[in-house]
Amino acid sequence: MTPSEIYSKVLKYAGYVSIIICDLHSACSPHKKKQYLCTLAGSKTPVIDFDEVKTNADRTRGLESRKSVDALAVTPSGNFLCFIELKSWELLISNKASEYRIRKQATKYSSDLPLKLSDSMCICKEITHDGDVFDDCKIIYILLTDISVEDDGIMAFNSDLTALAGISSDLRELCNTLSRGVMDCIDIVETRYWECRNLDRNLSML
């Protein structure tokens, strides 16, 4: 199936209209009585709340709760199906983060994120009743964060050495370095690590 066909079938299964990724981010979702961080309107890209899809699928099949990504989307070009996971480094950093806590969280991501992808792909196969549904489908697994991910190799190297000082800029660079490392270890699909504010722009270029 094409990315658009898979997205449409999952959306039909979900039984509701699509939302935007900002509504799934506890730090800025109006559903959590917060305001969007980037713009008044938030992202323009429609996504499916895949956690809810997973919950319904597990309940229907009588399964214990599986892992799942946060959202499913298709690029404006229709060329890629996107599995999206949203992680807030900003909340951790603002809550007295340390190098130890950041590394511990990244270690958790390294075990959780591959499983979230594989379980989510399995759920899509169940919904479409097609074990080969991804044969002709290009997939990208996107990890979104709410901190800047501008790449600076020197800063990234320095942050790994000086994060213990507790400087927020160093901690952010450490978060980025570790997050990229986690995504680079996932080799069954293409991966990206993006700032959430740039989601629409980055998807438009695929």
Coordinates of C-alpha atoms in Angstrom, one line a residue:
M1 CA 0.0 0.0 0.0
T2 CA 1.0 3.6 -0.4
P3 CA 1.7 5.8 2.6
S4 CA -1.6 7.7 2.0
E5 CA -3.6 4.5 1.8
I6 CA -2.2 3.2 5.1
Y7 CA -2.8 6.5 6.8
S8 CA -6.4 6.6 5.5
K9 CA -7.1 3.0 6.7
V10 CA -5.7 3.8 10.2
L11 CA -7.6 7.0 10.4
K12 CA -10.9 5.2 9.5
Y13 CA -10.1 2.6 12.2
A14 CA -9.5 5.4 14.7
G15 CA -13.0 6.8 13.9
Y16 CA -12.2 10.4 14.5
V17 CA -10.8 13.4 12.7
S18 CA -7.0 13.9 12.7
I19 CA -5.4 16.2 15.3
I20 CA -2.0 18.1 15.4
I21 CA 1.2 16.9 17.1
C22 CA 1.0 19.9 19.5
D23 CA -2.1 18.4 21.1
L24 CA -0.1 15.4 22.2
H25 CA 2.6 17.5 23.9
S26 CA 1.7 17.9 27.5
A27 CA 3.8 21.1 27.8
C28 CA 1.8 23.0 25.2
S29 CA -1.5 21.2 24.5
P30 CA -4.7 23.3 25.1
H31 CA -6.2 20.0 26.3
K32 CA -3.8 20.3 29.2
K33 CA -4.8 24.0 29.7
K34 CA -1.5 25.1 28.1
Q35 CA -0.7 27.3 25.1
Y36 CA 1.1 26.2 21.9
L37 CA 4.8 27.0 22.2
C38 CA 5.6 27.8 18.6
T39 CA 2.6 29.6 17.1
L40 CA -0.9 30.5 18.1
A41 CA -2.3 27.8 15.8
G42 CA 0.3 25.2 16.3
S43 CA 1.4 22.7 13.6
K44 CA -0.6 22.5 10.4
T45 CA 0.2 18.8 9.8
P46 CA -2.6 16.4 10.5
V47 CA -1.6 13.4 12.6
I48 CA -3.4 10.4 14.1
D49 CA -3.1 9.8 17.9
F50 CA -1.5 6.4 17.6
D51 CA -1.5 5.8 21.4
E52 CA -5.3 5.8 21.2
V53 CA -5.3 3.5 18.1
K54 CA -3.1 1.1 20.0
T55 CA -5.3 1.1 23.1
N56 CA -8.4 0.3 20.9
A57 CA -6.5 -2.4 19.0
D58 CA -5.3 -4.1 22.1
R59 CA -8.7 -4.0 23.7
T60 CA -10.3 -5.5 20.6
R61 CA -7.8 -8.3 20.5
G62 CA -7.7 -8.9 24.2
L63 CA -4.0 -8.2 24.4
E64 CA -1.9 -6.7 27.1
S65 CA -0.9 -3.2 26.4
R66 CA 1.7 -2.9 23.7
K67 CA 4.1 -0.1 23.0
S68 CA 3.3 2.5 20.4
V69 CA 4.5 5.7 18.9
D70 CA 2.7 8.9 19.6
A71 CA 1.5 9.8 16.2
L72 CA 1.2 8.7 12.6
A73 CA 1.4 11.1 9.6
V74 CA 2.0 11.2 5.9
T75 CA 4.2 13.7 4.2
P76 CA 2.5 16.4 2.0
S77 CA 4.1 14.8 -1.0
G78 CA 2.6 11.5 -0.1
N79 CA 6.0 9.8 -0.4
F80 CA 6.6 8.8 3.2
L81 CA 4.6 7.3 6.1
C82 CA 5.9 8.9 9.3
F83 CA 5.9 7.2 12.7
I84 CA 6.4 10.1 15.2
E85 CA 7.5 10.0 18.8
L86 CA 7.5 13.1 20.9
K87 CA 9.9 13.5 23.8
S88 CA 10.3 16.6 26.0
W89 CA 13.9 17.3 27.0
E90 CA 12.9 20.8 28.0
L91 CA 10.7 19.5 30.9
L92 CA 13.6 17.4 32.2
I93 CA 16.1 20.2 31.9
S94 CA 13.9 22.7 33.6
N95 CA 13.4 20.3 36.5
K96 CA 16.9 20.3 37.9
A97 CA 18.3 17.9 35.3
S98 CA 21.8 16.4 35.6
E99 CA 24.1 14.6 33.3
Y100 CA 23.2 11.4 35.1
R101 CA 19.4 11.9 34.7
I102 CA 19.8 12.7 31.0
R103 CA 21.9 9.7 30.3
K104 CA 19.5 7.5 32.2
Q105 CA 16.6 8.8 30.2
A106 CA 18.5 8.3 26.9
T107 CA 19.2 4.7 27.9
K108 CA 15.5 4.2 28.4
Y109 CA 14.8 5.6 25.0
S110 CA 17.3 3.2 23.4
S111 CA 15.3 0.3 24.5
D112 CA 11.8 1.8 24.2
L113 CA 11.9 3.5 20.8
P114 CA 12.7 0.5 18.6
L115 CA 9.9 -1.5 20.4
K116 CA 7.5 1.4 19.9
L117 CA 8.2 1.3 16.2
S118 CA 7.9 -2.5 15.7
D119 CA 4.7 -2.7 17.8
S120 CA 3.2 0.2 15.8
M121 CA 4.1 -1.4 12.5
C122 CA 2.5 -4.6 13.7
I123 CA -0.7 -2.8 14.6
C124 CA -0.9 -1.2 11.2
K125 CA -0.6 -4.7 9.6
E126 CA -3.5 -5.9 11.8
I127 CA -5.7 -2.9 10.9
T128 CA -5.1 -3.2 7.2
H129 CA -5.3 -7.1 7.3
D130 CA -2.1 -7.1 5.2
G131 CA 1.1 -8.6 6.4
D132 CA 2.9 -7.1 3.5
V133 CA 1.4 -3.6 3.8
F134 CA 4.8 -1.9 4.0
D135 CA 6.4 -3.6 1.0
D136 CA 5.9 -0.6 -1.3
C137 CA 5.8 2.0 1.4
K138 CA 8.7 4.4 2.4
I139 CA 8.8 4.8 6.2
I140 CA 10.5 7.5 8.3
Y141 CA 10.7 7.2 12.1
I142 CA 10.8 10.7 13.6
L143 CA 11.9 11.6 17.1
L144 CA 10.6 15.1 17.9
T145 CA 11.9 17.2 20.8
D146 CA 11.1 20.6 22.2
I147 CA 14.7 21.9 22.4
S148 CA 16.7 23.3 19.6
V149 CA 18.6 20.6 17.6
E150 CA 20.9 22.9 15.6
D151 CA 23.9 20.8 15.0
D152 CA 27.3 22.1 16.3
G153 CA 29.9 19.4 16.4
I154 CA 32.2 21.4 18.7
M155 CA 29.5 22.2 21.2
A156 CA 28.3 18.6 21.1
F157 CA 31.8 17.4 22.0
N158 CA 32.3 20.0 24.7
S159 CA 28.9 19.2 26.2
D160 CA 29.8 15.6 26.7
L161 CA 32.8 16.8 28.8
T162 CA 31.2 19.7 30.7
A163 CA 27.6 18.7 31.3
L164 CA 28.4 18.0 34.9
A165 CA 28.7 21.7 35.4
G166 CA 24.9 21.9 35.0
I167 CA 25.0 24.6 32.3
S168 CA 21.7 24.4 30.4
S169 CA 23.2 24.8 27.0
D170 CA 25.6 22.0 27.6
L171 CA 22.8 19.8 28.9
R172 CA 20.8 20.5 25.7
E173 CA 23.7 19.6 23.5
L174 CA 24.1 16.4 25.5
C175 CA 20.4 15.6 25.0
N176 CA 20.8 16.1 21.3
T177 CA 24.0 14.0 21.0
L178 CA 22.4 11.1 22.9
S179 CA 19.1 11.3 21.0
R180 CA 20.8 11.2 17.6
G181 CA 22.8 8.2 18.8
V182 CA 19.6 6.4 19.8
M183 CA 18.0 7.0 16.4
D184 CA 21.1 6.1 14.5
C185 CA 21.0 2.6 16.0
I186 CA 17.5 2.0 14.4
D187 CA 18.3 0.6 11.0
I188 CA 15.1 -1.0 9.7
V189 CA 13.7 2.3 8.5
E190 CA 15.0 5.8 7.9
T191 CA 15.1 8.0 11.0
R192 CA 15.2 11.7 11.8
Y193 CA 15.7 13.8 15.0
W194 CA 13.9 17.1 14.7
E195 CA 12.8 20.1 16.8
C196 CA 9.0 19.9 17.0
R197 CA 8.6 23.5 15.8
N198 CA 10.2 22.5 12.5
L199 CA 8.0 19.5 11.8
D200 CA 5.9 21.1 9.1
R201 CA 8.8 22.6 7.3
N202 CA 10.9 19.5 7.4
L203 CA 8.0 17.3 6.2
S204 CA 7.4 19.6 3.3
M205 CA 10.9 18.9 2.0
L206 CA 10.5 15.1 1.8

